[in-house]
Each structure stands twice: as structure tokens, then as C-alpha cells.
Amino acid sequence: GENVEQHPSTLSVQEGDSAVIKCTYSDSASNYFPWYKQELGKGPQLIIDIRSNVGEKKDQRIAVTLNKTAKHFSLHITETQPEDSAVYFCAAPPYSSASKIIFGSGTRLSIRP
Amino acid sequence: NAGVTQTPKFRVLKTGQSMTLLCAQDMNHEYMYWYRQDPGMGLRLIHYSVGEGTTAKGEVPDGYNVSRLKKQNFLLGLESAAPSQTSVYFCASIPRGVRNQPQHFGDGTRLSIL
């Protein structure tokens, strides 16, 4: 079945620097890759997603890149700010199922002032 | 719109007690999900439903039951609570299918079993 691995589990960066979180997936037929941000005491919320027909997508300071050959996708946050501190999850749906999605184990991002 | 609402937000139970967690969504979504979140383990799927009256097992279904009698509500039941079920429970919904649209999450129910 589909497996999604996420690295690193924790990440600390200086405010203003960039942060990169990487996920690898096992099902080569997966075609949709969302990223969620979870703030303390809240549920995960979508921040950006990418479909398999594009290699990169940007939304202001956030970008996601997809390498289908290597089966990995990454979240890039530039010019980090204190409000970026949160837990980030990647996810991928196995192509064999239209009902379920597999989440990575999460990355706790801390922004140092 | 309220989106996805979970009730209660916090609960403490004793081992062996039973309880029901309620998830309600006002977006007319077909699919609904229950996850548990434990430290370092991400979100693990307990049960899910692809429509009113239908449910299916996820990755970690043991010790839980669910019901989807109304499209907008998805109930998660613990018949005999165990300390291993101490966790944060999240409900999510989606219009239909997961291949090209994100899930909408509630803010969770924090459950402690003593």
C-alpha cells in the first residue's frame, strides 16, 4: 500500500531564513499532494497542494515542488516569520483508493527570533 | 458556515467507560473521516464513510465503532475505553474523493483515559 515518509521530524530556523520539508511516497500512480499546517490546539488546514501534471506551485512565501521520477515532493517556506511556527503534514492518496489519504508523520517547525 | 464542528472539545474518562464523539459538517460533504493523532505518529485513520448509511474501517479501527445515520453527522463511539485510546481525535470531511481536493478538519477532541 501507499507509504508516505516525511523528514525532518523537527526543524528550527532563524527568522527570515528558509525552511524545507521533504516527503517521499511509494505509489507511483499517486497524483495529488497536499500540505497541511496545524497550529497549536487546532485541526490541520490546507496551505498548498500540487497535482502531478505540474512540477512546482507557489503562493507568496510558500512553494511546493514535485519530482515524480524520484517520488518526492517538498514544501519550501521563504522569509520565515514567527507565525510559521507549527506542525506541517504532507499527504498522498494511493491511486488504488479514491476514499483515503495517507499522511506523513509531521514536522514541527520552530522559528527562532 | 461553521465548517466541521467536533463535540466535546475535551473529555476525561475512566477505563471501561463508554462515550460518543460527535462530528457535524454543514458543507454537504459526502465523505467523512475519523483520525487519531498521537505524538510522532501523524494522523491515523480510524474509520471513514463515503455516504449516509455507509462506513468502512481504516488503519486502526479496533476498539471503535462509527455511525453515519445523517449525511451531516459522523459519530465515533468507544464502547469500553482503554488508556491506549488516550489521544486527540480529529474529524474531517471532503465533498467526494481525495484525489484532487483537500480535507476539511475540525479542531479536535482531546480525550484522556485514566
mmCIF file with all atom_site columns, C-alpha atoms in Angstrom:
data_model
loop_
_atom_site.group_PDB
_atom_site.id
_atom_site.type_symbol
_atom_site.label_atom_id
_atom_site.label_alt_id
_atom_site.label_comp_id
_atom_site.label_asym_id
_atom_site.label_entity_id
_atom_site.label_seq_id
_atom_site.pdbx_PDB_ins_code
_atom_site.Cartn_x
_atom_site.Cartn_y
_atom_site.Cartn_z
_atom_site.occupancy
_atom_site.B_iso_or_equiv
_atom_site.pdbx_formal_charge
_atom_site.auth_seq_id
_atom_site.auth_comp_id
_atom_site.auth_asym_id
_atom_site.auth_atom_id
_atom_site.pdbx_PDB_model_num
ATOM 1   C CA . GLY A 1 1   ? 0.000   0.000  0.000   1.00 0.00 ? 1   GLY A CA 1
ATOM 2   C CA . GLU A 1 2   ? 0.919   3.653  -0.096  1.00 0.00 ? 2   GLU A CA 1
ATOM 3   C CA . ASN A 1 3   ? 3.546   4.838  2.345   1.00 0.00 ? 3   ASN A CA 1
ATOM 4   C CA . VAL A 1 4   ? 4.478   8.467  2.948   1.00 0.00 ? 4   VAL A CA 1
ATOM 5   C CA . GLU A 1 5   ? 7.688   9.358  4.744   1.00 0.00 ? 5   GLU A CA 1
ATOM 6   C CA . GLN A 1 6   ? 8.329   12.882 5.972   1.00 0.00 ? 6   GLN A CA 1
ATOM 7   C CA . HIS A 1 7   ? 11.610  14.485 7.061   1.00 0.00 ? 7   HIS A CA 1
ATOM 8   C CA . PRO A 1 8   ? 12.756  16.067 9.253   1.00 0.00 ? 8   PRO A CA 1
ATOM 9   C CA . SER A 1 9   ? 10.555  15.465 12.280  1.00 0.00 ? 9   SER A CA 1
ATOM 10  C CA . THR A 1 10  ? 11.688  18.736 13.857  1.00 0.00 ? 10  THR A CA 1
ATOM 11  C CA . LEU A 1 11  ? 13.196  21.817 12.255  1.00 0.00 ? 11  LEU A CA 1
ATOM 12  C CA . SER A 1 12  ? 14.411  25.049 13.822  1.00 0.00 ? 12  SER A CA 1
ATOM 13  C CA . VAL A 1 13  ? 15.338  28.027 11.633  1.00 0.00 ? 13  VAL A CA 1
ATOM 14  C CA . GLN A 1 14  ? 16.251  31.646 12.236  1.00 0.00 ? 14  GLN A CA 1
ATOM 15  C CA . GLU A 1 15  ? 13.525  34.140 11.454  1.00 0.00 ? 15  GLU A CA 1
ATOM 16  C CA . GLY A 1 16  ? 13.961  35.331 7.898   1.00 0.00 ? 16  GLY A CA 1
ATOM 17  C CA . ASP A 1 17  ? 15.702  32.153 6.741   1.00 0.00 ? 17  ASP A CA 1
ATOM 18  C CA . SER A 1 18  ? 14.141  29.454 4.562   1.00 0.00 ? 18  SER A CA 1
ATOM 19  C CA . ALA A 1 19  ? 12.700  26.114 5.669   1.00 0.00 ? 19  ALA A CA 1
ATOM 20  C CA . VAL A 1 20  ? 12.392  22.967 3.562   1.00 0.00 ? 20  VAL A CA 1
ATOM 21  C CA . ILE A 1 21  ? 10.390  19.846 4.432   1.00 0.00 ? 21  ILE A CA 1
ATOM 22  C CA . LYS A 1 22  ? 10.553  16.762 2.241   1.00 0.00 ? 22  LYS A CA 1
ATOM 23  C CA . CYS A 1 23  ? 8.181   13.840 1.707   1.00 0.00 ? 23  CYS A CA 1
ATOM 24  C CA . THR A 1 24  ? 8.598   10.660 -0.278  1.00 0.00 ? 24  THR A CA 1
ATOM 25  C CA . TYR A 1 25  ? 5.768   8.416  -1.405  1.00 0.00 ? 25  TYR A CA 1
ATOM 26  C CA . SER A 1 26  ? 5.640   4.858  -2.656  1.00 0.00 ? 26  SER A CA 1
ATOM 27  C CA . ASP A 1 27  ? 2.662   4.691  -5.061  1.00 0.00 ? 27  ASP A CA 1
ATOM 28  C CA . SER A 1 28  ? 3.949   5.931  -8.405  1.00 0.00 ? 28  SER A CA 1
ATOM 29  C CA . ALA A 1 29  ? 0.364   6.466  -9.583  1.00 0.00 ? 29  ALA A CA 1
ATOM 30  C CA . SER A 1 30  ? -0.465  8.994  -6.843  1.00 0.00 ? 30  SER A CA 1
ATOM 31  C CA . ASN A 1 31  ? -1.467  12.274 -8.449  1.00 0.00 ? 31  ASN A CA 1
ATOM 32  C CA . TYR A 1 32  ? -2.383  14.782 -5.720  1.00 0.00 ? 32  TYR A CA 1
ATOM 33  C CA . PHE A 1 33  ? -0.119  16.078 -2.955  1.00 0.00 ? 33  PHE A CA 1
ATOM 34  C CA . PRO A 1 34  ? -1.468  18.465 -0.308  1.00 0.00 ? 34  PRO A CA 1
ATOM 35  C CA . TRP A 1 35  ? 0.387   20.146 2.544   1.00 0.00 ? 35  TRP A CA 1
ATOM 36  C CA . TYR A 1 36  ? -1.357  20.965 5.808   1.00 0.00 ? 36  TYR A CA 1
ATOM 37  C CA . LYS A 1 37  ? -0.406  23.317 8.629   1.00 0.00 ? 37  LYS A CA 1
ATOM 38  C CA . GLN A 1 38  ? -1.516  22.558 12.167  1.00 0.00 ? 38  GLN A CA 1
ATOM 39  C CA . GLU A 1 39  ? -1.332  25.309 14.763  1.00 0.00 ? 39  GLU A CA 1
ATOM 40  C CA . LEU A 1 40  ? -1.440  24.567 18.461  1.00 0.00 ? 40  LEU A CA 1
ATOM 41  C CA . GLY A 1 41  ? -4.872  23.411 19.563  1.00 0.00 ? 41  GLY A CA 1
ATOM 42  C CA . LYS A 1 42  ? -6.292  23.448 16.049  1.00 0.00 ? 42  LYS A CA 1
ATOM 43  C CA . GLY A 1 43  ? -7.002  20.971 13.286  1.00 0.00 ? 43  GLY A CA 1
ATOM 44  C CA . PRO A 1 44  ? -4.812  20.752 10.174  1.00 0.00 ? 44  PRO A CA 1
ATOM 45  C CA . GLN A 1 45  ? -5.550  23.282 7.435   1.00 0.00 ? 45  GLN A CA 1
ATOM 46  C CA . LEU A 1 46  ? -4.516  23.107 3.793   1.00 0.00 ? 46  LEU A CA 1
ATOM 47  C CA . ILE A 1 47  ? -1.822  25.617 2.878   1.00 0.00 ? 47  ILE A CA 1
ATOM 48  C CA . ILE A 1 48  ? -0.880  24.476 -0.604  1.00 0.00 ? 48  ILE A CA 1
ATOM 49  C CA . ASP A 1 49  ? -1.328  21.489 -2.892  1.00 0.00 ? 49  ASP A CA 1
ATOM 50  C CA . ILE A 1 50  ? 0.062   20.263 -6.183  1.00 0.00 ? 50  ILE A CA 1
ATOM 51  C CA . ARG A 1 51  ? -1.163  17.906 -8.842  1.00 0.00 ? 51  ARG A CA 1
ATOM 52  C CA . SER A 1 52  ? 1.022   15.529 -10.785 1.00 0.00 ? 52  SER A CA 1
ATOM 53  C CA . ASN A 1 53  ? 0.808   17.441 -14.037 1.00 0.00 ? 53  ASN A CA 1
ATOM 54  C CA . VAL A 1 54  ? 2.939   20.325 -12.688 1.00 0.00 ? 54  VAL A CA 1
ATOM 55  C CA . GLY A 1 55  ? 6.399   20.412 -11.139 1.00 0.00 ? 55  GLY A CA 1
ATOM 56  C CA . GLU A 1 56  ? 6.116   23.493 -8.945  1.00 0.00 ? 56  GLU A CA 1
ATOM 57  C CA . LYS A 1 57  ? 3.491   25.753 -7.429  1.00 0.00 ? 57  LYS A CA 1
ATOM 58  C CA . LYS A 1 58  ? 3.954   28.988 -5.484  1.00 0.00 ? 58  LYS A CA 1
ATOM 59  C CA . ASP A 1 59  ? 1.754   31.030 -3.221  1.00 0.00 ? 59  ASP A CA 1
ATOM 60  C CA . GLN A 1 60  ? 3.554   34.078 -1.824  1.00 0.00 ? 60  GLN A CA 1
ATOM 61  C CA . ARG A 1 61  ? 6.228   32.760 0.589   1.00 0.00 ? 61  ARG A CA 1
ATOM 62  C CA . ILE A 1 62  ? 5.200   29.126 0.200   1.00 0.00 ? 62  ILE A CA 1
ATOM 63  C CA . ALA A 1 63  ? 6.082   26.789 -2.651  1.00 0.00 ? 63  ALA A CA 1
ATOM 64  C CA . VAL A 1 64  ? 5.796   23.079 -3.324  1.00 0.00 ? 64  VAL A CA 1
ATOM 65  C CA . THR A 1 65  ? 7.948   21.136 -5.769  1.00 0.00 ? 65  THR A CA 1
ATOM 66  C CA . LEU A 1 66  ? 7.213   17.684 -7.127  1.00 0.00 ? 66  LEU A CA 1
ATOM 67  C CA . ASN A 1 67  ? 9.653   15.170 -8.600  1.00 0.00 ? 67  ASN A CA 1
ATOM 68  C CA . LYS A 1 68  ? 7.564   12.302 -9.938  1.00 0.00 ? 68  LYS A CA 1
ATOM 69  C CA . THR A 1 69  ? 10.558  10.298 -11.108 1.00 0.00 ? 69  THR A CA 1
ATOM 70  C CA . ALA A 1 70  ? 12.084  10.268 -7.649  1.00 0.00 ? 70  ALA A CA 1
ATOM 71  C CA . LYS A 1 71  ? 8.648   10.126 -5.993  1.00 0.00 ? 71  LYS A CA 1
ATOM 72  C CA . HIS A 1 72  ? 9.191   13.018 -3.646  1.00 0.00 ? 72  HIS A CA 1
ATOM 73  C CA . PHE A 1 73  ? 7.679   16.434 -3.042  1.00 0.00 ? 73  PHE A CA 1
ATOM 74  C CA . SER A 1 74  ? 8.884   19.266 -0.859  1.00 0.00 ? 74  SER A CA 1
ATOM 75  C CA . LEU A 1 75  ? 7.483   22.287 0.950   1.00 0.00 ? 75  LEU A CA 1
ATOM 76  C CA . HIS A 1 76  ? 9.550   25.467 0.815   1.00 0.00 ? 76  HIS A CA 1
ATOM 77  C CA . ILE A 1 77  ? 8.884   28.428 3.104   1.00 0.00 ? 77  ILE A CA 1
ATOM 78  C CA . THR A 1 78  ? 10.940  31.546 2.432   1.00 0.00 ? 78  THR A CA 1
ATOM 79  C CA . GLU A 1 79  ? 11.490  34.589 4.666   1.00 0.00 ? 79  GLU A CA 1
ATOM 80  C CA . THR A 1 80  ? 10.137  32.695 7.657   1.00 0.00 ? 80  THR A CA 1
ATOM 81  C CA . GLN A 1 81  ? 8.128   34.562 10.284  1.00 0.00 ? 81  GLN A CA 1
ATOM 82  C CA . PRO A 1 82  ? 7.129   33.660 13.857  1.00 0.00 ? 82  PRO A CA 1
ATOM 83  C CA . GLU A 1 83  ? 3.614   32.750 12.705  1.00 0.00 ? 83  GLU A CA 1
ATOM 84  C CA . ASP A 1 84  ? 5.098   29.983 10.558  1.00 0.00 ? 84  ASP A CA 1
ATOM 85  C CA . SER A 1 85  ? 5.827   28.014 13.745  1.00 0.00 ? 85  SER A CA 1
ATOM 86  C CA . ALA A 1 86  ? 3.519   24.994 13.588  1.00 0.00 ? 86  ALA A CA 1
ATOM 87  C CA . VAL A 1 87  ? 3.378   21.308 12.667  1.00 0.00 ? 87  VAL A CA 1
ATOM 88  C CA . TYR A 1 88  ? 3.306   20.599 8.936   1.00 0.00 ? 88  TYR A CA 1
ATOM 89  C CA . PHE A 1 89  ? 1.935   17.434 7.326   1.00 0.00 ? 89  PHE A CA 1
ATOM 90  C CA . CYS A 1 90  ? 2.285   16.154 3.806   1.00 0.00 ? 90  CYS A CA 1
ATOM 91  C CA . ALA A 1 91  ? -0.171  13.651 2.351   1.00 0.00 ? 91  ALA A CA 1
ATOM 92  C CA . ALA A 1 92  ? -0.746  11.500 -0.696  1.00 0.00 ? 92  ALA A CA 1
ATOM 93  C CA . PRO A 1 93  ? -3.752  9.430  -1.750  1.00 0.00 ? 93  PRO A CA 1
ATOM 94  C CA . PRO A 1 94  ? -2.992  5.934  -3.036  1.00 0.00 ? 94  PRO A CA 1
ATOM 95  C CA . TYR A 1 95  ? -4.180  5.716  -6.626  1.00 0.00 ? 95  TYR A CA 1
ATOM 96  C CA . SER A 1 96  ? -5.979  2.484  -5.794  1.00 0.00 ? 96  SER A CA 1
ATOM 97  C CA . SER A 1 97  ? -8.344  4.299  -3.439  1.00 0.00 ? 97  SER A CA 1
ATOM 98  C CA . ALA A 1 98  ? -10.428 7.403  -4.065  1.00 0.00 ? 98  ALA A CA 1
ATOM 99  C CA . SER A 1 99  ? -11.540 7.426  -0.432  1.00 0.00 ? 99  SER A CA 1
ATOM 100 C CA . LYS A 1 100 ? -8.432  7.506  1.728   1.00 0.00 ? 100 LYS A CA 1
ATOM 101 C CA . ILE A 1 101 ? -5.320  9.585  2.062   1.00 0.00 ? 101 ILE A CA 1
ATOM 102 C CA . ILE A 1 102 ? -2.043  8.744  3.779   1.00 0.00 ? 102 ILE A CA 1
ATOM 103 C CA . PHE A 1 103 ? -0.386  11.391 5.948   1.00 0.00 ? 103 PHE A CA 1
ATOM 104 C CA . GLY A 1 104 ? 3.271   11.829 6.728   1.00 0.00 ? 104 GLY A CA 1
ATOM 105 C CA . SER A 1 105 ? 4.285   11.788 10.381  1.00 0.00 ? 105 SER A CA 1
ATOM 106 C CA . GLY A 1 106 ? 4.617   15.569 10.592  1.00 0.00 ? 106 GLY A CA 1
ATOM 107 C CA . THR A 1 107 ? 7.365   18.181 11.003  1.00 0.00 ? 107 THR A CA 1
ATOM 108 C CA . ARG A 1 108 ? 7.427   20.540 13.953  1.00 0.00 ? 108 ARG A CA 1
ATOM 109 C CA . LEU A 1 109 ? 8.823   23.846 12.648  1.00 0.00 ? 109 LEU A CA 1
ATOM 110 C CA . SER A 1 110 ? 10.111  26.410 15.124  1.00 0.00 ? 110 SER A CA 1
ATOM 111 C CA . ILE A 1 111 ? 11.144  29.911 14.085  1.00 0.00 ? 111 ILE A CA 1
ATOM 112 C CA . ARG A 1 112 ? 13.848  31.455 16.288  1.00 0.00 ? 112 ARG A CA 1
ATOM 113 C CA . PRO A 1 113 ? 13.601  35.235 16.763  1.00 0.00 ? 113 PRO A CA 1
ATOM 114 C CA . ASN B 2 1   ? -20.685 28.451 7.782   1.00 0.00 ? 1   ASN B CA 1
ATOM 115 C CA . ALA B 2 2   ? -19.203 26.655 10.768  1.00 0.00 ? 2   ALA B CA 1
ATOM 116 C CA . GLY B 2 3   ? -17.403 24.029 8.652   1.00 0.00 ? 3   GLY B CA 1
ATOM 117 C CA . VAL B 2 4   ? -16.566 20.933 10.714  1.00 0.00 ? 4   VAL B CA 1
ATOM 118 C CA . THR B 2 5   ? -17.565 21.030 14.380  1.00 0.00 ? 5   THR B CA 1
ATOM 119 C CA . GLN B 2 6   ? -16.460 18.452 16.938  1.00 0.00 ? 6   GLN B CA 1
ATOM 120 C CA . THR B 2 7   ? -18.139 17.865 20.291  1.00 0.00 ? 7   THR B CA 1
ATOM 121 C CA . PRO B 2 8   ? -16.879 17.722 23.016  1.00 0.00 ? 8   PRO B CA 1
ATOM 122 C CA . LYS B 2 9   ? -13.523 19.537 22.884  1.00 0.00 ? 9   LYS B CA 1
ATOM 123 C CA . PHE B 2 10  ? -12.124 17.825 25.976  1.00 0.00 ? 10  PHE B CA 1
ATOM 124 C CA . ARG B 2 11  ? -13.090 14.753 27.954  1.00 0.00 ? 11  ARG B CA 1
ATOM 125 C CA . VAL B 2 12  ? -11.611 12.611 30.717  1.00 0.00 ? 12  VAL B CA 1
ATOM 126 C CA . LEU B 2 13  ? -12.867 9.053  31.082  1.00 0.00 ? 13  LEU B CA 1
ATOM 127 C CA . LYS B 2 14  ? -12.150 6.171  33.388  1.00 0.00 ? 14  LYS B CA 1
ATOM 128 C CA . THR B 2 15  ? -11.102 2.827  31.950  1.00 0.00 ? 15  THR B CA 1
ATOM 129 C CA . GLY B 2 16  ? -14.161 0.845  30.893  1.00 0.00 ? 16  GLY B CA 1
ATOM 130 C CA . GLN B 2 17  ? -16.465 3.817  30.433  1.00 0.00 ? 17  GLN B CA 1
ATOM 131 C CA . SER B 2 18  ? -18.141 4.484  27.118  1.00 0.00 ? 18  SER B CA 1
ATOM 132 C CA . MET B 2 19  ? -18.657 7.676  25.189  1.00 0.00 ? 19  MET B CA 1
ATOM 133 C CA . THR B 2 20  ? -19.554 9.064  21.774  1.00 0.00 ? 20  THR B CA 1
ATOM 134 C CA . LEU B 2 21  ? -17.725 11.792 19.889  1.00 0.00 ? 21  LEU B CA 1
ATOM 135 C CA . LEU B 2 22  ? -19.816 13.849 17.501  1.00 0.00 ? 22  LEU B CA 1
ATOM 136 C CA . CYS B 2 23  ? -18.694 15.376 14.232  1.00 0.00 ? 23  CYS B CA 1
ATOM 137 C CA . ALA B 2 24  ? -21.002 17.695 12.337  1.00 0.00 ? 24  ALA B CA 1
ATOM 138 C CA . GLN B 2 25  ? -20.373 19.395 8.989   1.00 0.00 ? 25  GLN B CA 1
ATOM 139 C CA . ASP B 2 26  ? -22.532 21.965 7.235   1.00 0.00 ? 26  ASP B CA 1
ATOM 140 C CA . MET B 2 27  ? -20.869 21.822 3.801   1.00 0.00 ? 27  MET B CA 1
ATOM 141 C CA . ASN B 2 28  ? -22.998 18.993 2.364   1.00 0.00 ? 28  ASN B CA 1
ATOM 142 C CA . HIS B 2 29  ? -19.888 16.809 2.039   1.00 0.00 ? 29  HIS B CA 1
ATOM 143 C CA . GLU B 2 30  ? -20.298 13.149 1.114   1.00 0.00 ? 30  GLU B CA 1
ATOM 144 C CA . TYR B 2 31  ? -17.138 11.734 2.696   1.00 0.00 ? 31  TYR B CA 1
ATOM 145 C CA . MET B 2 32  ? -16.278 11.954 6.387   1.00 0.00 ? 32  MET B CA 1
ATOM 146 C CA . TYR B 2 33  ? -13.333 10.619 8.390   1.00 0.00 ? 33  TYR B CA 1
ATOM 147 C CA . TRP B 2 34  ? -12.182 9.984  11.930  1.00 0.00 ? 34  TRP B CA 1
ATOM 148 C CA . TYR B 2 35  ? -8.446  10.160 12.723  1.00 0.00 ? 35  TYR B CA 1
ATOM 149 C CA . ARG B 2 36  ? -6.436  9.904  15.877  1.00 0.00 ? 36  ARG B CA 1
ATOM 150 C CA . GLN B 2 37  ? -3.265  11.887 16.400  1.00 0.00 ? 37  GLN B CA 1
ATOM 151 C CA . ASP B 2 38  ? -0.542  10.667 18.713  1.00 0.00 ? 38  ASP B CA 1
ATOM 152 C CA . PRO B 2 39  ? 2.888   12.268 19.241  1.00 0.00 ? 39  PRO B CA 1
ATOM 153 C CA . GLY B 2 40  ? 5.296   11.433 16.434  1.00 0.00 ? 40  GLY B CA 1
ATOM 154 C CA . MET B 2 41  ? 2.767   9.311  14.558  1.00 0.00 ? 41  MET B CA 1
ATOM 155 C CA . GLY B 2 42  ? 0.890   11.795 12.430  1.00 0.00 ? 42  GLY B CA 1
ATOM 156 C CA . LEU B 2 43  ? -2.750  11.191 11.643  1.00 0.00 ? 43  LEU B CA 1
ATOM 157 C CA . ARG B 2 44  ? -4.002  7.629  11.572  1.00 0.00 ? 44  ARG B CA 1
ATOM 158 C CA . LEU B 2 45  ? -7.360  6.769  10.025  1.00 0.00 ? 45  LEU B CA 1
ATOM 159 C CA . ILE B 2 46  ? -9.813  5.001  12.348  1.00 0.00 ? 46  ILE B CA 1
ATOM 160 C CA . HIS B 2 47  ? -12.991 4.757  10.264  1.00 0.00 ? 47  HIS B CA 1
ATOM 161 C CA . TYR B 2 48  ? -14.469 6.620  7.367   1.00 0.00 ? 48  TYR B CA 1
ATOM 162 C CA . SER B 2 49  ? -17.733 6.997  5.482   1.00 0.00 ? 49  SER B CA 1
ATOM 163 C CA . VAL B 2 50  ? -18.377 7.673  1.811   1.00 0.00 ? 50  VAL B CA 1
ATOM 164 C CA . GLY B 2 51  ? -22.050 8.445  2.288   1.00 0.00 ? 51  GLY B CA 1
ATOM 165 C CA . GLU B 2 52  ? -25.051 8.355  4.563   1.00 0.00 ? 52  GLU B CA 1
ATOM 166 C CA . GLY B 2 53  ? -25.569 4.869  5.956   1.00 0.00 ? 53  GLY B CA 1
ATOM 167 C CA . THR B 2 54  ? -22.142 3.557  4.902   1.00 0.00 ? 54  THR B CA 1
ATOM 168 C CA . THR B 2 55  ? -18.957 3.140  6.957   1.00 0.00 ? 55  THR B CA 1
ATOM 169 C CA . ALA B 2 56  ? -15.616 1.425  6.453   1.00 0.00 ? 56  ALA B CA 1
ATOM 170 C CA . LYS B 2 57  ? -12.570 0.535  8.548   1.00 0.00 ? 57  LYS B CA 1
ATOM 171 C CA . GLY B 2 58  ? -9.380  2.485  8.357   1.00 0.00 ? 58  GLY B CA 1
ATOM 172 C CA . GLU B 2 59  ? -5.896  1.752  9.610   1.00 0.00 ? 59  GLU B CA 1
ATOM 173 C CA . VAL B 2 60  ? -6.638  1.476  13.352  1.00 0.00 ? 60  VAL B CA 1
ATOM 174 C CA . PRO B 2 61  ? -10.345 0.545  13.822  1.00 0.00 ? 61  PRO B CA 1
ATOM 175 C CA . ASP B 2 62  ? -10.113 -1.794 16.828  1.00 0.00 ? 62  ASP B CA 1
ATOM 176 C CA . GLY B 2 63  ? -11.979 -0.578 19.913  1.00 0.00 ? 63  GLY B CA 1
ATOM 177 C CA . TYR B 2 64  ? -14.058 1.963  17.976  1.00 0.00 ? 64  TYR B CA 1
ATOM 178 C CA . ASN B 2 65  ? -17.422 1.960  16.248  1.00 0.00 ? 65  ASN B CA 1
ATOM 179 C CA . VAL B 2 66  ? -18.995 4.561  13.996  1.00 0.00 ? 66  VAL B CA 1
ATOM 180 C CA . SER B 2 67  ? -22.355 5.513  12.569  1.00 0.00 ? 67  SER B CA 1
ATOM 181 C CA . ARG B 2 68  ? -23.470 7.831  9.765   1.00 0.00 ? 68  ARG B CA 1
ATOM 182 C CA . LEU B 2 69  ? -27.234 7.988  10.095  1.00 0.00 ? 69  LEU B CA 1
ATOM 183 C CA . LYS B 2 70  ? -27.403 11.528 8.709   1.00 0.00 ? 70  LYS B CA 1
ATOM 184 C CA . LYS B 2 71  ? -25.229 12.951 5.975   1.00 0.00 ? 71  LYS B CA 1
ATOM 185 C CA . GLN B 2 72  ? -24.043 15.852 8.100   1.00 0.00 ? 72  GLN B CA 1
ATOM 186 C CA . ASN B 2 73  ? -23.101 13.805 11.192  1.00 0.00 ? 73  ASN B CA 1
ATOM 187 C CA . PHE B 2 74  ? -20.462 11.172 11.818  1.00 0.00 ? 74  PHE B CA 1
ATOM 188 C CA . LEU B 2 75  ? -20.306 9.607  15.282  1.00 0.00 ? 75  LEU B CA 1
ATOM 189 C CA . LEU B 2 76  ? -17.326 7.824  16.821  1.00 0.00 ? 76  LEU B CA 1
ATOM 190 C CA . GLY B 2 77  ? -18.028 5.513  19.749  1.00 0.00 ? 77  GLY B CA 1
ATOM 191 C CA . LEU B 2 78  ? -15.790 3.963  22.367  1.00 0.00 ? 78  LEU B CA 1
ATOM 192 C CA . GLU B 2 79  ? -17.671 1.092  23.992  1.00 0.00 ? 79  GLU B CA 1
ATOM 193 C CA . SER B 2 80  ? -15.130 0.322  26.716  1.00 0.00 ? 80  SER B CA 1
ATOM 194 C CA . ALA B 2 81  ? -12.418 2.956  26.915  1.00 0.00 ? 81  ALA B CA 1
ATOM 195 C CA . ALA B 2 82  ? -8.795  1.879  27.416  1.00 0.00 ? 82  ALA B CA 1
ATOM 196 C CA . PRO B 2 83  ? -5.734  4.000  28.330  1.00 0.00 ? 83  PRO B CA 1
ATOM 197 C CA . SER B 2 84  ? -4.306  3.250  24.857  1.00 0.00 ? 84  SER B CA 1
ATOM 198 C CA . GLN B 2 85  ? -7.154  5.306  23.409  1.00 0.00 ? 85  GLN B CA 1
ATOM 199 C CA . THR B 2 86  ? -5.864  8.465  25.053  1.00 0.00 ? 86  THR B CA 1
ATOM 200 C CA . SER B 2 87  ? -5.314  10.702 22.049  1.00 0.00 ? 87  SER B CA 1
ATOM 201 C CA . VAL B 2 88  ? -6.508  13.702 20.099  1.00 0.00 ? 88  VAL B CA 1
ATOM 202 C CA . TYR B 2 89  ? -9.311  12.793 17.697  1.00 0.00 ? 89  TYR B CA 1
ATOM 203 C CA . PHE B 2 90  ? -9.929  14.709 14.505  1.00 0.00 ? 90  PHE B CA 1
ATOM 204 C CA . CYS B 2 91  ? -12.848 14.582 12.165  1.00 0.00 ? 91  CYS B CA 1
ATOM 205 C CA . ALA B 2 92  ? -12.545 15.621 8.527   1.00 0.00 ? 92  ALA B CA 1
ATOM 206 C CA . SER B 2 93  ? -14.814 15.866 5.523   1.00 0.00 ? 93  SER B CA 1
ATOM 207 C CA . ILE B 2 94  ? -14.486 16.214 1.776   1.00 0.00 ? 94  ILE B CA 1
ATOM 208 C CA . PRO B 2 95  ? -17.061 16.716 -0.990  1.00 0.00 ? 95  PRO B CA 1
ATOM 209 C CA . ARG B 2 96  ? -16.269 13.445 -2.749  1.00 0.00 ? 96  ARG B CA 1
ATOM 210 C CA . GLY B 2 97  ? -12.997 11.611 -3.343  1.00 0.00 ? 97  GLY B CA 1
ATOM 211 C CA . VAL B 2 98  ? -9.477  12.519 -2.215  1.00 0.00 ? 98  VAL B CA 1
ATOM 212 C CA . ARG B 2 99  ? -7.573  12.579 -5.485  1.00 0.00 ? 99  ARG B CA 1
ATOM 213 C CA . ASN B 2 100 ? -7.749  16.299 -6.162  1.00 0.00 ? 100 ASN B CA 1
ATOM 214 C CA . GLN B 2 101 ? -9.236  18.157 -3.226  1.00 0.00 ? 101 GLN B CA 1
ATOM 215 C CA . PRO B 2 102 ? -8.227  18.744 0.388   1.00 0.00 ? 102 PRO B CA 1
ATOM 216 C CA . GLN B 2 103 ? -9.936  17.545 3.529   1.00 0.00 ? 103 GLN B CA 1
ATOM 217 C CA . HIS B 2 104 ? -11.576 19.990 5.937   1.00 0.00 ? 104 HIS B CA 1
ATOM 218 C CA . PHE B 2 105 ? -10.765 19.311 9.583   1.00 0.00 ? 105 PHE B CA 1
ATOM 219 C CA . GLY B 2 106 ? -12.413 20.109 12.866  1.00 0.00 ? 106 GLY B CA 1
ATOM 220 C CA . ASP B 2 107 ? -10.372 21.387 15.810  1.00 0.00 ? 107 ASP B CA 1
ATOM 221 C CA . GLY B 2 108 ? -10.233 18.057 17.585  1.00 0.00 ? 108 GLY B CA 1
ATOM 222 C CA . THR B 2 109 ? -11.411 16.310 20.730  1.00 0.00 ? 109 THR B CA 1
ATOM 223 C CA . ARG B 2 110 ? -8.780  15.760 23.401  1.00 0.00 ? 110 ARG B CA 1
ATOM 224 C CA . LEU B 2 111 ? -9.566  12.524 25.204  1.00 0.00 ? 111 LEU B CA 1
ATOM 225 C CA . SER B 2 112 ? -7.797  11.170 28.276  1.00 0.00 ? 112 SER B CA 1
ATOM 226 C CA . ILE B 2 113 ? -8.486  7.698  29.638  1.00 0.00 ? 113 ILE B CA 1
ATOM 227 C CA . LEU B 2 114 ? -7.406  7.144  33.226  1.00 0.00 ? 114 LEU B CA 1
#
